[in-house]
Coordinates of C-alpha atoms in Angstrom, one line a residue:
Y1 CA -12.7 6.6 -82.7
L2 CA -14.7 4.8 -85.4
N3 CA -18.3 4.1 -85.0
V4 CA -17.9 0.4 -84.4
K5 CA -20.6 -1.7 -82.8
E6 CA -19.1 -5.2 -82.9
D7 CA -17.1 -7.4 -80.6
Y8 CA -13.3 -7.3 -80.5
R9 CA -12.7 -10.5 -82.5
T10 CA -15.0 -9.3 -85.3
F11 CA -13.5 -5.8 -85.2
I12 CA -9.9 -7.0 -85.3
T13 CA -10.4 -9.6 -88.0
K14 CA -12.8 -7.8 -90.3
P15 CA -10.0 -6.4 -92.6
W16 CA -8.6 -9.9 -93.2
K17 CA -11.9 -11.7 -93.9
E18 CA -12.0 -11.0 -97.6
H19 CA -8.4 -12.3 -98.1
Y20 CA -8.0 -15.1 -95.6
S21 CA -9.9 -18.1 -94.3
D22 CA -11.2 -18.4 -90.7
L23 CA -8.7 -21.1 -90.1
W24 CA -5.8 -18.9 -91.2
I25 CA -7.1 -16.1 -89.0
D26 CA -7.5 -18.4 -86.0
N27 CA -4.0 -19.7 -86.4
L28 CA -2.6 -16.1 -86.7
L29 CA -4.4 -15.0 -83.5
N30 CA -2.9 -18.0 -81.6
I31 CA 0.8 -17.4 -82.5
R32 CA 2.5 -17.0 -79.2
H33 CA 5.0 -14.6 -80.5
L34 CA 2.3 -12.0 -81.2
Y35 CA 1.5 -11.9 -77.5
S36 CA 5.1 -10.9 -76.6
I37 CA 6.4 -8.5 -79.2
R38 CA 4.4 -5.4 -78.5
F39 CA 5.9 -2.8 -76.2
A40 CA 4.3 -1.9 -72.8
K41 CA 3.6 1.8 -72.3
K42 CA 6.1 3.0 -69.7
D43 CA 3.5 5.2 -68.0
D44 CA 1.1 2.3 -67.6
V45 CA 3.8 0.1 -66.1
K46 CA 4.8 3.0 -63.7
T47 CA 1.2 3.5 -62.7
L48 CA 0.7 -0.2 -61.9
N49 CA 3.9 -0.3 -59.9
N50 CA 2.8 2.7 -57.9
L51 CA -0.6 1.1 -57.3
A52 CA 1.0 -2.3 -56.4
K53 CA 2.7 -0.7 -53.4
E54 CA -0.6 -0.7 -51.5
N55 CA -2.9 -3.0 -53.7
S56 CA -3.0 -6.4 -55.2
I57 CA -2.9 -6.4 -59.0
Y58 CA -4.5 -9.2 -61.0
Y59 CA -4.3 -9.7 -64.7
I60 CA -7.4 -11.6 -65.7
T61 CA -7.4 -12.3 -69.4
A62 CA -9.1 -14.6 -71.8
I63 CA -6.0 -15.6 -73.8
P64 CA -5.5 -19.3 -74.6
E65 CA -3.6 -21.5 -72.2
E66 CA -0.8 -22.0 -74.8
I67 CA -0.1 -18.2 -74.5
R68 CA 0.3 -18.1 -70.7
L69 CA 4.1 -18.4 -70.5
S70 CA 4.8 -15.9 -73.3
R71 CA 2.3 -13.4 -71.7
Q72 CA 3.8 -13.9 -68.2
L73 CA 7.3 -13.5 -69.6
W74 CA 6.2 -10.3 -71.5
L75 CA 4.7 -8.9 -68.3
E76 CA 7.9 -9.6 -66.3
K77 CA 10.2 -8.3 -69.1
S78 CA 8.2 -5.1 -69.3
G79 CA 8.4 -4.5 -65.6
F80 CA 4.8 -5.1 -64.6
P81 CA 4.3 -5.8 -60.9
Q82 CA 2.8 -9.0 -59.4
T83 CA 3.1 -11.0 -62.6
N84 CA 2.3 -14.2 -60.7
N85 CA -1.2 -12.9 -60.5
L86 CA -1.9 -13.8 -64.2
I87 CA -5.2 -15.5 -64.4
L88 CA -6.5 -17.1 -67.5
S89 CA -10.2 -17.2 -67.8
N90 CA -12.8 -17.6 -70.4
H91 CA -15.0 -14.5 -70.7
H92 CA -17.8 -16.2 -68.7
D93 CA -15.9 -16.8 -65.4
K94 CA -14.3 -13.4 -64.7
D95 CA -17.0 -12.7 -62.1
Y96 CA -15.8 -15.8 -60.2
Y97 CA -12.3 -14.3 -59.9
V98 CA -13.6 -10.9 -59.0
R99 CA -15.5 -12.4 -56.1
Y100 CA -12.9 -14.9 -55.1
Y101 CA -10.1 -12.3 -54.9
E102 CA -12.5 -9.6 -53.7
I103 CA -11.4 -7.3 -56.5
D104 CA -12.9 -3.8 -55.8
L105 CA -11.8 -2.2 -59.1
Y106 CA -11.8 -3.9 -62.5
V107 CA -10.7 -2.5 -65.9
E108 CA -12.4 -4.1 -68.9
D109 CA -13.1 -3.3 -72.5
R110 CA -15.7 -5.9 -73.5
V111 CA -19.3 -4.7 -73.3
P112 CA -20.9 -7.9 -72.0
I113 CA -18.3 -8.3 -69.3
I114 CA -18.6 -4.7 -68.2
K115 CA -22.4 -5.0 -68.0
Y116 CA -22.2 -8.2 -66.1
L117 CA -19.6 -7.0 -63.6
E118 CA -21.2 -3.7 -62.9
N119 CA -23.3 -5.2 -60.1
I120 CA -20.3 -7.0 -58.5
T121 CA -17.5 -4.4 -58.5
T122 CA -16.5 -1.0 -59.7
V123 CA -15.8 -1.3 -63.4
I124 CA -13.6 1.1 -65.3
V125 CA -14.1 1.0 -69.1
K126 CA -10.9 0.9 -71.1
K127 CA -12.0 2.9 -74.2
Q128 CA -12.0 1.0 -77.4
P129 CA -14.0 1.5 -80.6
W130 CA -16.2 -1.4 -79.8
N131 CA -17.4 -0.1 -76.5
E132 CA -18.2 3.5 -77.4
E133 CA -21.8 3.1 -76.4
L134 CA -20.7 2.9 -72.7
W135 CA -18.6 6.0 -72.6
N136 CA -21.3 8.3 -71.1
D137 CA -22.4 5.7 -68.5
Y138 CA -19.2 4.5 -67.0
E139 CA -15.9 5.9 -65.7
C140 CA -13.6 5.5 -68.7
I141 CA -9.9 5.6 -69.4
N142 CA -7.8 5.7 -72.5
S143 CA -4.8 4.3 -70.8
I144 CA -3.9 2.5 -67.6
S145 CA -1.8 5.4 -66.6
E146 CA -5.1 7.3 -66.0
L147 CA -6.1 5.1 -63.1
E148 CA -4.2 7.1 -60.5
R149 CA -6.5 10.1 -61.1
I150 CA -9.5 7.9 -60.5
I151 CA -8.3 6.1 -57.4

């Protein structure tokens, strides 16, 4: 991984900044099609389906409301379990949903959310270049398929 110490949005848009305006980048990041064209990792889908046999699975994400339908259809098309449990949040209300649904294990990649939720539930860090500072302090995974070894 690169030695990156910035948030996801900054990290993902940095290469475009010198060539494109902020407006262009915002529009690109909000294209619905982009949220449905990538392929799900089969091992991740299999893991979540196995876990869903005895657990509730919630997908708490900070995508825009306009993207909800395409994200839900992508989840369904890819074979993810319990796709009706797609919850759109802003980054500041994830704790509400964790408490409300009594979620006892939460996978996250954003540093501020991880640090905030650590006193509320068990947080598993999904390794990303922007959260490398946490890798020694938290249980970490590279892929959702690794959850079964933790649980």
